[in-house]
mmCIF file of C-alpha atoms in Angstrom:
data_model
loop_
_atom_site.group_PDB
_atom_site.id
_atom_site.type_symbol
_atom_site.label_atom_id
_atom_site.label_comp_id
_atom_site.label_asym_id
_atom_site.label_seq_id
_atom_site.Cartn_x
_atom_site.Cartn_y
_atom_site.Cartn_z
ATOM 1 C CA UNK A 1 127.550 191.531 -36.132
ATOM 2 C CA UNK A 2 131.314 191.925 -35.728
ATOM 3 C CA UNK A 3 133.369 190.504 -38.538
ATOM 4 C CA UNK A 4 137.090 190.105 -39.076
ATOM 5 C CA UNK A 5 138.525 188.778 -42.319
ATOM 6 C CA UNK A 6 142.173 187.945 -42.879
ATOM 7 C CA UNK A 7 143.472 186.742 -46.284
ATOM 8 C CA UNK A 8 147.212 186.362 -46.084
ATOM 9 C CA UNK A 9 150.176 184.183 -46.824
ATOM 10 C CA UNK A 10 151.132 184.122 -43.163
ATOM 11 C CA UNK A 11 150.751 180.847 -41.268
ATOM 12 C CA UNK A 12 147.506 180.657 -39.302
ATOM 13 C CA UNK A 13 148.280 180.938 -35.591
ATOM 14 C CA UNK A 14 145.222 179.292 -34.077
ATOM 15 C CA UNK A 15 146.315 179.785 -30.502
ATOM 16 C CA UNK A 16 146.906 183.549 -30.983
ATOM 17 C CA UNK A 17 143.552 183.875 -32.717
ATOM 18 C CA UNK A 18 141.639 181.985 -30.044
ATOM 19 C CA UNK A 19 143.337 184.088 -27.361
ATOM 20 C CA UNK A 20 141.900 187.263 -28.913
ATOM 21 C CA UNK A 21 138.360 185.999 -28.608
ATOM 22 C CA UNK A 22 135.863 188.562 -27.407
ATOM 23 C CA UNK A 23 132.545 187.222 -26.335
ATOM 24 C CA UNK A 24 129.594 189.082 -24.807
ATOM 25 C CA UNK A 25 127.963 187.752 -21.614
ATOM 26 C CA UNK A 26 124.837 186.863 -23.559
ATOM 27 C CA UNK A 27 126.729 184.461 -25.804
ATOM 28 C CA UNK A 28 126.565 180.740 -25.064
ATOM 29 C CA UNK A 29 128.262 179.081 -27.979
ATOM 30 C CA UNK A 30 131.544 179.338 -29.837
ATOM 31 C CA UNK A 31 132.596 177.196 -32.782
ATOM 32 C CA UNK A 32 136.023 177.039 -34.283
ATOM 33 C CA UNK A 33 136.579 175.267 -37.572
ATOM 34 C CA UNK A 34 139.984 174.598 -39.003
ATOM 35 C CA UNK A 35 140.445 173.209 -42.465
ATOM 36 C CA UNK A 36 143.754 171.435 -42.663
ATOM 37 C CA UNK A 37 145.731 170.335 -45.741
ATOM 38 C CA UNK A 38 145.607 166.588 -46.041
ATOM 39 C CA UNK A 39 148.478 164.428 -47.311
ATOM 40 C CA UNK A 40 146.330 163.069 -50.170
ATOM 41 C CA UNK A 41 144.599 165.152 -52.843
ATOM 42 C CA UNK A 42 142.672 163.415 -55.568
ATOM 43 C CA UNK A 43 144.227 160.021 -54.636
ATOM 44 C CA UNK A 44 147.768 161.302 -55.026
ATOM 45 C CA UNK A 45 150.224 162.107 -52.204
ATOM 46 C CA UNK A 46 151.062 165.778 -51.848
ATOM 47 C CA UNK A 47 153.420 167.866 -49.732
ATOM 48 C CA UNK A 48 151.380 171.058 -49.756
ATOM 49 C CA UNK A 49 148.671 173.012 -51.536
ATOM 50 C CA UNK A 50 149.420 176.325 -53.216
ATOM 51 C CA UNK A 51 146.382 178.615 -52.763
ATOM 52 C CA UNK A 52 145.711 181.435 -55.180
ATOM 53 C CA UNK A 53 143.012 184.070 -54.855
ATOM 54 C CA UNK A 54 141.354 186.882 -56.792
ATOM 55 C CA UNK A 55 141.861 188.658 -53.519
ATOM 56 C CA UNK A 56 139.781 191.803 -53.969
ATOM 57 C CA UNK A 57 136.851 189.824 -55.241
ATOM 58 C CA UNK A 58 137.364 187.278 -52.464
ATOM 59 C CA UNK A 59 137.110 190.013 -49.832
ATOM 60 C CA UNK A 60 133.926 191.292 -51.466
ATOM 61 C CA UNK A 61 132.344 187.854 -51.748
ATOM 62 C CA UNK A 62 133.182 187.090 -48.088
ATOM 63 C CA UNK A 63 131.561 190.378 -47.153
ATOM 64 C CA UNK A 64 128.373 189.371 -49.000
ATOM 65 C CA UNK A 65 128.400 186.006 -47.186
ATOM 66 C CA UNK A 66 128.855 187.736 -43.784
ATOM 67 C CA UNK A 67 125.882 189.945 -44.609
ATOM 68 C CA UNK A 68 123.775 186.880 -45.377
ATOM 69 C CA UNK A 69 124.846 185.276 -42.063
ATOM 70 C CA UNK A 70 123.879 188.428 -40.184
ATOM 71 C CA UNK A 71 120.468 188.455 -41.844
ATOM 72 C CA UNK A 72 119.770 184.790 -41.040
ATOM 73 C CA UNK A 73 121.064 184.191 -37.500
ATOM 74 C CA UNK A 74 121.634 186.158 -34.288
ATOM 75 C CA UNK A 75 125.385 185.651 -34.573
ATOM 76 C CA UNK A 76 127.511 187.993 -32.459
ATOM 77 C CA UNK A 77 130.760 187.697 -34.375
ATOM 78 C CA UNK A 78 132.516 185.974 -37.197
ATOM 79 C CA UNK A 79 136.261 185.800 -37.651
ATOM 80 C CA UNK A 80 137.682 184.086 -40.705
ATOM 81 C CA UNK A 81 141.233 183.577 -41.901
ATOM 82 C CA UNK A 82 142.158 182.074 -45.224
ATOM 83 C CA UNK A 83 145.827 181.467 -45.937
ATOM 84 C CA UNK A 84 147.211 181.895 -49.453
ATOM 85 C CA UNK A 85 150.355 180.565 -51.082
ATOM 86 C CA UNK A 86 151.990 177.306 -50.071
ATOM 87 C CA UNK A 87 150.271 175.615 -47.138
ATOM 88 C CA UNK A 88 152.105 172.394 -46.061
ATOM 89 C CA UNK A 89 150.292 169.183 -45.172
ATOM 90 C CA UNK A 90 148.894 169.146 -41.611
ATOM 91 C CA UNK A 91 148.712 172.968 -41.446
ATOM 92 C CA UNK A 92 145.449 174.904 -41.571
ATOM 93 C CA UNK A 93 144.437 176.840 -44.712
ATOM 94 C CA UNK A 94 141.204 178.030 -43.203
ATOM 95 C CA UNK A 95 140.158 179.088 -39.707
ATOM 96 C CA UNK A 96 136.709 180.185 -38.768
ATOM 97 C CA UNK A 97 135.251 181.349 -35.461
ATOM 98 C CA UNK A 98 131.508 181.949 -34.879
ATOM 99 C CA UNK A 99 130.038 183.187 -31.565
ATOM 100 C CA UNK A 100 126.309 183.130 -30.932
ATOM 101 C CA UNK A 101 123.821 182.959 -28.104
ATOM 102 C CA UNK A 102 123.006 179.291 -28.742
ATOM 103 C CA UNK A 103 124.629 176.223 -30.223
ATOM 104 C CA UNK A 104 122.208 175.472 -33.083
ATOM 105 C CA UNK A 105 122.570 178.913 -34.687
ATOM 106 C CA UNK A 106 126.372 178.857 -34.259
ATOM 107 C CA UNK A 107 126.595 175.487 -36.030
ATOM 108 C CA UNK A 108 124.167 176.492 -38.788
ATOM 109 C CA UNK A 109 125.827 179.830 -39.450
ATOM 110 C CA UNK A 110 129.300 178.257 -39.489
ATOM 111 C CA UNK A 111 128.358 175.564 -41.934
ATOM 112 C CA UNK A 112 126.510 178.050 -44.161
ATOM 113 C CA UNK A 113 129.525 180.301 -44.181
ATOM 114 C CA UNK A 114 131.856 177.520 -45.328
ATOM 115 C CA UNK A 115 129.359 176.107 -47.821
ATOM 116 C CA UNK A 116 128.918 179.558 -49.397
ATOM 117 C CA UNK A 117 132.664 180.210 -49.418
ATOM 118 C CA UNK A 118 133.195 176.947 -51.351
ATOM 119 C CA UNK A 119 130.630 178.116 -53.959
ATOM 120 C CA UNK A 120 131.495 181.777 -54.321
ATOM 121 C CA UNK A 121 134.849 182.965 -53.020
ATOM 122 C CA UNK A 122 137.448 182.997 -55.799
ATOM 123 C CA UNK A 123 140.220 180.979 -54.190
ATOM 124 C CA UNK A 124 141.821 178.006 -56.022
ATOM 125 C CA UNK A 125 144.240 175.359 -55.033
ATOM 126 C CA UNK A 126 147.128 173.728 -56.824
ATOM 127 C CA UNK A 127 148.342 170.553 -55.082
ATOM 128 C CA UNK A 128 152.121 170.148 -54.946
ATOM 129 C CA UNK A 129 152.925 166.477 -55.531
ATOM 130 C CA UNK A 130 155.092 164.563 -53.032
ATOM 131 C CA UNK B 1 140.011 190.545 -69.051
ATOM 132 C CA UNK B 2 141.626 188.268 -66.520
ATOM 133 C CA UNK B 3 142.157 184.535 -66.377
ATOM 134 C CA UNK B 4 142.615 182.869 -62.993
ATOM 135 C CA UNK B 5 143.933 179.591 -61.686
ATOM 136 C CA UNK B 6 144.561 176.990 -64.377
ATOM 137 C CA UNK B 7 142.680 179.074 -66.954
ATOM 138 C CA UNK B 8 145.785 181.272 -67.013
ATOM 139 C CA UNK B 9 147.882 178.100 -67.637
ATOM 140 C CA UNK B 10 145.546 176.974 -70.454
ATOM 141 C CA UNK B 11 145.535 180.389 -72.156
ATOM 142 C CA UNK B 12 149.163 181.182 -71.395
ATOM 143 C CA UNK B 13 147.853 184.591 -70.376
ATOM 144 C CA UNK B 14 146.750 186.233 -67.104
ATOM 145 C CA UNK B 15 145.428 189.433 -68.515
ATOM 146 C CA UNK B 16 144.284 190.629 -71.952
ATOM 147 C CA UNK B 17 142.386 193.520 -73.446
ATOM 148 C CA UNK B 18 139.760 193.246 -76.093
ATOM 149 C CA UNK B 19 137.855 195.888 -78.038
ATOM 150 C CA UNK B 20 134.069 195.380 -77.944
ATOM 151 C CA UNK B 21 131.228 196.987 -79.788
ATOM 152 C CA UNK B 22 128.528 198.648 -77.777
ATOM 153 C CA UNK B 23 126.046 196.497 -75.891
ATOM 154 C CA UNK B 24 128.205 193.404 -75.956
ATOM 155 C CA UNK B 25 127.128 190.872 -73.351
ATOM 156 C CA UNK B 26 129.257 188.810 -71.055
ATOM 157 C CA UNK B 27 128.137 185.668 -72.915
ATOM 158 C CA UNK B 28 129.310 187.175 -76.194
ATOM 159 C CA UNK B 29 132.717 187.914 -74.724
ATOM 160 C CA UNK B 30 132.860 184.309 -73.509
ATOM 161 C CA UNK B 31 132.308 183.168 -77.115
ATOM 162 C CA UNK B 32 135.057 185.478 -78.396
ATOM 163 C CA UNK B 33 137.408 184.163 -75.627
ATOM 164 C CA UNK B 34 136.746 180.569 -76.588
ATOM 165 C CA UNK B 35 137.647 181.346 -80.205
ATOM 166 C CA UNK B 36 140.823 183.021 -79.170
ATOM 167 C CA UNK B 37 141.751 180.420 -76.514
ATOM 168 C CA UNK B 38 140.318 177.116 -77.701
ATOM 169 C CA UNK B 39 141.863 175.263 -74.716
ATOM 170 C CA UNK B 40 139.157 176.793 -72.533
ATOM 171 C CA UNK B 41 136.417 175.147 -74.561
ATOM 172 C CA UNK B 42 136.416 171.958 -72.457
ATOM 173 C CA UNK B 43 135.619 173.990 -69.358
ATOM 174 C CA UNK B 44 132.968 176.080 -71.075
ATOM 175 C CA UNK B 45 130.010 174.992 -68.937
ATOM 176 C CA UNK B 46 131.854 175.166 -65.634
ATOM 177 C CA UNK B 47 133.445 178.527 -66.295
ATOM 178 C CA UNK B 48 132.598 181.231 -63.766
ATOM 179 C CA UNK B 49 132.373 184.754 -64.950
ATOM 180 C CA UNK B 50 132.677 187.977 -62.991
ATOM 181 C CA UNK B 51 132.540 191.629 -63.858
ATOM 182 C CA UNK B 52 134.531 193.588 -61.356
ATOM 183 C CA UNK B 53 133.927 191.870 -58.003
ATOM 184 C CA UNK B 54 130.497 190.423 -58.842
ATOM 185 C CA UNK B 55 129.371 187.256 -60.559
ATOM 186 C CA UNK B 56 127.267 188.063 -63.598
ATOM 187 C CA UNK B 57 125.124 186.154 -66.042
ATOM 188 C CA UNK B 58 125.729 185.763 -69.755
ATOM 189 C CA UNK B 59 123.160 188.415 -70.583
ATOM 190 C CA UNK B 60 124.979 191.094 -68.519
ATOM 191 C CA UNK B 61 125.773 194.062 -70.787
ATOM 192 C CA UNK B 62 129.307 195.309 -70.488
ATOM 193 C CA UNK B 63 130.367 198.902 -70.198
ATOM 194 C CA UNK B 64 133.613 200.665 -71.086
ATOM 195 C CA UNK B 65 136.379 199.717 -68.647
ATOM 196 C CA UNK B 66 134.665 196.731 -67.091
ATOM 197 C CA UNK B 67 137.108 194.158 -65.803
ATOM 198 C CA UNK B 68 135.932 190.714 -66.766
ATOM 199 C CA UNK B 69 137.290 187.628 -65.036
ATOM 200 C CA UNK B 70 137.053 184.015 -66.222
ATOM 201 C CA UNK B 71 137.876 181.192 -63.853
ATOM 202 C CA UNK B 72 137.244 177.574 -62.980
ATOM 203 C CA UNK B 73 135.053 176.522 -60.029
ATOM 204 C CA UNK B 74 136.404 177.940 -56.792
ATOM 205 C CA UNK B 75 138.102 175.747 -54.201
ATOM 206 C CA UNK B 76 138.590 177.766 -51.031
ATOM 207 C CA UNK B 77 138.948 176.030 -47.676
ATOM 208 C CA UNK C 1 138.820 156.383 -32.770
ATOM 209 C CA UNK C 2 140.776 158.088 -30.004
ATOM 210 C CA UNK C 3 138.685 159.488 -27.191
ATOM 211 C CA UNK C 4 139.489 161.558 -24.189
ATOM 212 C CA UNK C 5 136.868 162.450 -21.599
ATOM 213 C CA UNK C 6 137.428 164.848 -18.692
ATOM 214 C CA UNK C 7 134.680 165.521 -16.091
ATOM 215 C CA UNK C 8 136.105 167.803 -13.444
ATOM 216 C CA UNK C 9 135.536 170.933 -11.394
ATOM 217 C CA UNK C 10 138.691 172.520 -12.816
ATOM 218 C CA UNK C 11 138.283 175.512 -15.119
ATOM 219 C CA UNK C 12 138.486 174.515 -18.813
ATOM 220 C CA UNK C 13 141.739 175.756 -20.242
ATOM 221 C CA UNK C 14 140.860 175.945 -23.944
ATOM 222 C CA UNK C 15 144.255 177.118 -25.006
ATOM 223 C CA UNK C 16 146.081 174.227 -23.240
ATOM 224 C CA UNK C 17 143.592 171.773 -24.687
ATOM 225 C CA UNK C 18 143.970 173.025 -28.243
ATOM 226 C CA UNK C 19 147.744 172.977 -27.896
ATOM 227 C CA UNK C 20 147.667 169.255 -27.133
ATOM 228 C CA UNK C 21 145.870 168.527 -30.417
ATOM 229 C CA UNK C 22 147.148 165.504 -32.331
ATOM 230 C CA UNK C 23 146.004 165.180 -35.888
ATOM 231 C CA UNK C 24 147.019 162.591 -38.448
ATOM 232 C CA UNK C 25 148.122 163.719 -41.872
ATOM 233 C CA UNK C 26 144.961 162.260 -43.441
ATOM 234 C CA UNK C 27 142.749 164.551 -41.401
ATOM 235 C CA UNK C 28 141.327 167.672 -43.000
ATOM 236 C CA UNK C 29 138.875 169.053 -40.470
ATOM 237 C CA UNK C 30 138.872 170.064 -36.797
ATOM 238 C CA UNK C 31 135.923 171.451 -34.934
ATOM 239 C CA UNK C 32 136.017 172.925 -31.474
ATOM 240 C CA UNK C 33 132.806 173.778 -29.713
ATOM 241 C CA UNK C 34 132.674 175.619 -26.447
ATOM 242 C CA UNK C 35 129.454 175.982 -24.487
ATOM 243 C CA UNK C 36 129.661 179.083 -22.337
ATOM 244 C CA UNK C 37 127.518 180.120 -19.374
ATOM 245 C CA UNK C 38 125.248 182.989 -20.324
ATOM 246 C CA UNK C 39 124.272 185.833 -18.035
ATOM 247 C CA UNK C 40 120.587 185.032 -18.411
ATOM 248 C CA UNK C 41 118.983 181.702 -17.592
ATOM 249 C CA UNK C 42 115.236 181.308 -17.989
ATOM 250 C CA UNK C 43 114.847 185.073 -18.332
ATOM 251 C CA UNK C 44 116.533 185.788 -15.016
ATOM 252 C CA UNK C 45 120.031 187.235 -14.555
ATOM 253 C CA UNK C 46 122.535 184.801 -13.001
ATOM 254 C CA UNK C 47 126.156 184.929 -11.890
ATOM 255 C CA UNK C 48 126.996 181.271 -12.507
ATOM 256 C CA UNK C 49 125.625 177.801 -12.993
ATOM 257 C CA UNK C 50 126.328 175.014 -10.500
ATOM 258 C CA UNK C 51 126.664 171.733 -12.427
ATOM 259 C CA UNK C 52 126.020 168.428 -10.761
ATOM 260 C CA UNK C 53 126.566 164.976 -12.229
ATOM 261 C CA UNK C 54 125.948 161.378 -11.563
ATOM 262 C CA UNK C 55 129.561 161.109 -12.557
ATOM 263 C CA UNK C 56 129.987 157.352 -12.999
ATOM 264 C CA UNK C 57 126.877 157.125 -15.077
ATOM 265 C CA UNK C 58 127.872 160.180 -17.055
ATOM 266 C CA UNK C 59 131.217 158.581 -17.987
ATOM 267 C CA UNK C 60 129.409 155.464 -19.075
ATOM 268 C CA UNK C 61 126.814 157.341 -21.144
ATOM 269 C CA UNK C 62 129.585 159.406 -22.807
ATOM 270 C CA UNK C 63 131.346 156.180 -23.694
ATOM 271 C CA UNK C 64 128.230 154.845 -25.366
ATOM 272 C CA UNK C 65 127.834 158.057 -27.312
ATOM 273 C CA UNK C 66 131.479 157.937 -28.405
ATOM 274 C CA UNK C 67 130.869 154.315 -29.578
ATOM 275 C CA UNK C 68 127.896 155.536 -31.636
ATOM 276 C CA UNK C 69 130.032 158.329 -33.198
ATOM 277 C CA UNK C 70 132.716 155.800 -34.141
ATOM 278 C CA UNK C 71 130.140 153.544 -35.820
ATOM 279 C CA UNK C 72 128.585 156.373 -37.817
ATOM 280 C CA UNK C 73 131.468 158.547 -39.019
ATOM 281 C CA UNK C 74 135.190 158.153 -39.908
ATOM 282 C CA UNK C 75 136.145 160.468 -37.021
ATOM 283 C CA UNK C 76 139.779 160.204 -35.904
ATOM 284 C CA UNK C 77 139.406 161.592 -32.398
ATOM 285 C CA UNK C 78 137.003 163.126 -29.927
ATOM 286 C CA UNK C 79 138.061 165.017 -26.848
ATOM 287 C CA UNK C 80 135.368 166.271 -24.482
ATOM 288 C CA UNK C 81 135.564 168.208 -21.267
ATOM 289 C CA UNK C 82 132.610 168.942 -19.047
ATOM 290 C CA UNK C 83 133.166 171.127 -16.042
ATOM 291 C CA UNK C 84 131.231 170.525 -12.826
ATOM 292 C CA UNK C 85 130.521 172.699 -9.811
ATOM 293 C CA UNK C 86 130.163 176.475 -10.067
ATOM 294 C CA UNK C 87 130.920 177.808 -13.568
ATOM 295 C CA UNK C 88 130.790 181.649 -13.724
ATOM 296 C CA UNK C 89 129.094 183.575 -16.531
ATOM 297 C CA UNK C 90 131.264 183.857 -19.639
ATOM 298 C CA UNK C 91 133.287 180.742 -18.780
ATOM 299 C CA UNK C 92 132.914 177.445 -20.680
ATOM 300 C CA UNK C 93 131.156 174.505 -19.105
ATOM 301 C CA UNK C 94 131.698 172.274 -22.125
ATOM 302 C CA UNK C 95 134.542 171.903 -24.618
ATOM 303 C CA UNK C 96 134.460 169.468 -27.503
ATOM 304 C CA UNK C 97 137.050 168.726 -30.207
ATOM 305 C CA UNK C 98 136.350 166.474 -33.206
ATOM 306 C CA UNK C 99 138.929 165.690 -35.892
ATOM 307 C CA UNK C 100 137.981 163.963 -39.122
ATOM 308 C CA UNK C 101 139.060 163.598 -42.719
ATOM 309 C CA UNK C 102 136.390 165.978 -44.003
ATOM 310 C CA UNK C 103 134.321 168.818 -42.796
ATOM 311 C CA UNK C 104 130.818 167.396 -43.208
ATOM 312 C CA UNK C 105 131.485 164.383 -41.032
ATOM 313 C CA UNK C 106 133.254 166.504 -38.391
ATOM 314 C CA UNK C 107 130.245 168.790 -38.122
ATOM 315 C CA UNK C 108 127.724 166.008 -38.146
ATOM 316 C CA UNK C 109 129.599 163.958 -35.483
ATOM 317 C CA UNK C 110 130.085 166.963 -33.257
ATOM 318 C CA UNK C 111 126.448 167.965 -33.393
ATOM 319 C CA UNK C 112 125.297 164.429 -32.807
ATOM 320 C CA UNK C 113 127.589 164.122 -29.827
ATOM 321 C CA UNK C 114 126.250 167.235 -28.118
ATOM 322 C CA UNK C 115 122.589 166.412 -29.013
ATOM 323 C CA UNK C 116 123.021 162.954 -27.490
ATOM 324 C CA UNK C 117 124.735 164.359 -24.411
ATOM 325 C CA UNK C 118 121.812 166.657 -23.824
ATOM 326 C CA UNK C 119 119.461 163.695 -23.937
ATOM 327 C CA UNK C 120 121.387 161.070 -22.017
ATOM 328 C CA UNK C 121 124.293 162.245 -19.889
ATOM 329 C CA UNK C 122 123.196 162.785 -16.273
ATOM 330 C CA UNK C 123 124.376 166.236 -15.598
ATOM 331 C CA UNK C 124 122.130 168.938 -14.217
ATOM 332 C CA UNK C 125 122.420 172.638 -13.679
ATOM 333 C CA UNK C 126 121.348 174.957 -10.967
ATOM 334 C CA UNK C 127 121.481 178.665 -11.860
ATOM 335 C CA UNK C 128 122.878 180.937 -9.198
ATOM 336 C CA UNK C 129 120.818 184.154 -9.298
ATOM 337 C CA UNK C 130 122.508 187.521 -9.602
ATOM 338 C CA UNK D 1 117.909 154.167 -4.489
ATOM 339 C CA UNK D 2 119.343 157.570 -5.360
ATOM 340 C CA UNK D 3 117.701 160.928 -6.142
ATOM 341 C CA UNK D 4 119.576 163.434 -8.218
ATOM 342 C CA UNK D 5 119.369 167.167 -8.930
ATOM 343 C CA UNK D 6 116.258 168.834 -7.611
ATOM 344 C CA UNK D 7 114.637 165.458 -6.978
ATOM 345 C CA UNK D 8 116.931 165.264 -3.891
ATOM 346 C CA UNK D 9 115.599 168.689 -2.849
ATOM 347 C CA UNK D 10 111.990 167.578 -3.343
ATOM 348 C CA UNK D 11 112.420 164.347 -1.421
ATOM 349 C CA UNK D 12 114.828 165.831 1.128
ATOM 350 C CA UNK D 13 116.794 162.694 0.497
ATOM 351 C CA UNK D 14 119.765 161.734 -1.700
ATOM 352 C CA UNK D 15 119.854 158.016 -0.985
ATOM 353 C CA UNK D 16 117.384 155.494 0.434
ATOM 354 C CA UNK D 17 117.043 151.748 0.670
ATOM 355 C CA UNK D 18 113.821 149.846 0.101
ATOM 356 C CA UNK D 19 112.999 146.190 0.478
ATOM 357 C CA UNK D 20 111.332 144.677 -2.549
ATOM 358 C CA UNK D 21 109.598 141.384 -3.197
ATOM 359 C CA UNK D 22 111.021 139.221 -5.968
ATOM 360 C CA UNK D 23 110.351 140.215 -9.574
ATOM 361 C CA UNK D 24 109.578 143.812 -8.731
ATOM 362 C CA UNK D 25 109.865 146.035 -11.787
ATOM 363 C CA UNK D 26 111.353 149.477 -12.098
ATOM 364 C CA UNK D 27 107.893 150.851 -12.773
ATOM 365 C CA UNK D 28 106.600 149.347 -9.550
ATOM 366 C CA UNK D 29 109.430 150.922 -7.601
ATOM 367 C CA UNK D 30 108.564 154.280 -9.184
ATOM 368 C CA UNK D 31 104.996 153.824 -7.859
ATOM 369 C CA UNK D 32 106.253 153.082 -4.344
ATOM 370 C CA UNK D 33 108.616 156.086 -4.533
ATOM 371 C CA UNK D 34 105.747 158.395 -5.540
ATOM 372 C CA UNK D 35 103.746 157.235 -2.540
ATOM 373 C CA UNK D 36 106.615 157.808 -0.202
ATOM 374 C CA UNK D 37 107.678 161.109 -1.771
ATOM 375 C CA UNK D 38 104.486 162.713 -3.127
ATOM 376 C CA UNK D 39 106.390 165.845 -4.212
ATOM 377 C CA UNK D 40 107.829 163.838 -7.091
ATOM 378 C CA UNK D 41 104.326 163.193 -8.529
ATOM 379 C CA UNK D 42 104.288 166.338 -10.592
ATOM 380 C CA UNK D 43 107.449 165.137 -12.413
ATOM 381 C CA UNK D 44 106.196 161.635 -12.835
ATOM 382 C CA UNK D 45 106.146 161.582 -16.659
ATOM 383 C CA UNK D 46 109.428 163.317 -17.118
ATOM 384 C CA UNK D 47 111.287 161.268 -14.554
ATOM 385 C CA UNK D 48 114.312 159.443 -15.905
ATOM 386 C CA UNK D 49 115.134 156.011 -14.342
ATOM 387 C CA UNK D 50 118.432 154.207 -14.365
ATOM 388 C CA UNK D 51 119.590 150.948 -12.883
ATOM 389 C CA UNK D 52 123.323 151.074 -12.262
ATOM 390 C CA UNK D 53 124.719 153.159 -15.150
ATOM 391 C CA UNK D 54 122.009 152.295 -17.709
ATOM 392 C CA UNK D 55 118.632 153.754 -18.483
ATOM 393 C CA UNK D 56 115.911 151.152 -18.066
ATOM 394 C CA UNK D 57 112.234 150.910 -18.899
ATOM 395 C CA UNK D 58 109.424 150.448 -16.395
ATOM 396 C CA UNK D 59 109.200 146.729 -17.081
ATOM 397 C CA UNK D 60 112.816 146.139 -16.156
ATOM 398 C CA UNK D 61 112.902 143.473 -13.393
ATOM 399 C CA UNK D 62 115.195 144.393 -10.478
ATOM 400 C CA UNK D 63 117.698 142.116 -8.816
ATOM 401 C CA UNK D 64 119.131 142.124 -5.400
ATOM 402 C CA UNK D 65 121.589 144.973 -4.894
ATOM 403 C CA UNK D 66 120.548 146.944 -7.952
ATOM 404 C CA UNK D 67 121.168 150.654 -7.552
ATOM 405 C CA UNK D 68 118.210 152.596 -8.888
ATOM 406 C CA UNK D 69 118.416 156.298 -9.790
ATOM 407 C CA UNK D 70 115.565 158.717 -10.291
ATOM 408 C CA UNK D 71 116.226 162.136 -11.815
ATOM 409 C CA UNK D 72 114.827 164.932 -13.840
ATOM 410 C CA UNK D 73 115.679 165.558 -17.544
ATOM 411 C CA UNK D 74 119.366 166.010 -17.941
ATOM 412 C CA UNK D 75 120.913 169.378 -18.766
ATOM 413 C CA UNK D 76 124.544 168.897 -19.672
ATOM 414 C CA UNK D 77 126.364 171.386 -21.771
#
């Protein structure tokens, strides 16, 4: 399974990422998920979320999750970008791409990946009030 | 020893060193930390603990030079 | 719920579609799914799939499915493109975008939409052997 | 009456008209179709039937001018 992990304060350029997609001829399904900062956090209006990470541990924990994906589904590739620092409302903080032969495994793997991330990857958010 | 996210705000400290006797467990260090930084007591049961880059249980026995992290539930995404 | 349905023989331009995304500030999740023609169909190598539709009925059945999505989840928008005619291997025949406040409902709605399509929308495929 | 996908190949016909007596059901039309186009018999149980733009059951009673479609399981995506 090919994997690509980016953890960076740079804005996520979804178009540029999608353009770099490489997909084997046996692959039938691609999912992209973008997690976008909402204008409300815990019932209060915000302007942005400031993301902090234990970056080295985050990379390690993502690698463990990618290993688990590879063991569970015939996924061809996973690319994941998590932005750190201040992410304004309406901009993505997370971008995930999964390519697989069939739709069901692409969906399952993508959801597993995000569920696991939300349990294990040491990234925290601080909402910046409006 | 490192504190992450709002644990660093509560302790007023991002990084600290403590001397341990041999065979100290991660759970014992947590108890010491709570004595030193009582503001973390409210989050005691939701505290996540890592040694190096791995999550570990309270009965994990620490070695010289281990870097221990304490942090609240993660919130990536 | 905003909906946009395109059924056409034109190639699906994923980049152009993604660029036209409109997302309210209360939305936190976007999913894109692309269904891509694989080089193997029923164990035989192919060069393309020729898609045929009962187009008027397909539009109507998609509209019913969109209504069901709107009743079941707080989805903000659905855009769906299905290509007809000859779609070469490695090109998408289907593109779906779902935007919603949260991830779980976006995934659920997107999977429901595709599952329902595969049961009810009168589109058929004829593999073109290699 | 319209045949779609490989049903049109099997019947050699995309569109046909038939005269029906009053109160004929969709199921009865299917029976007539299978007599006229015996190559569709093998697909009898998987045949999907629509009147206009809606799927209908065998007991649906047809009216004058109804457009009936017969087709194999759909395969979009």
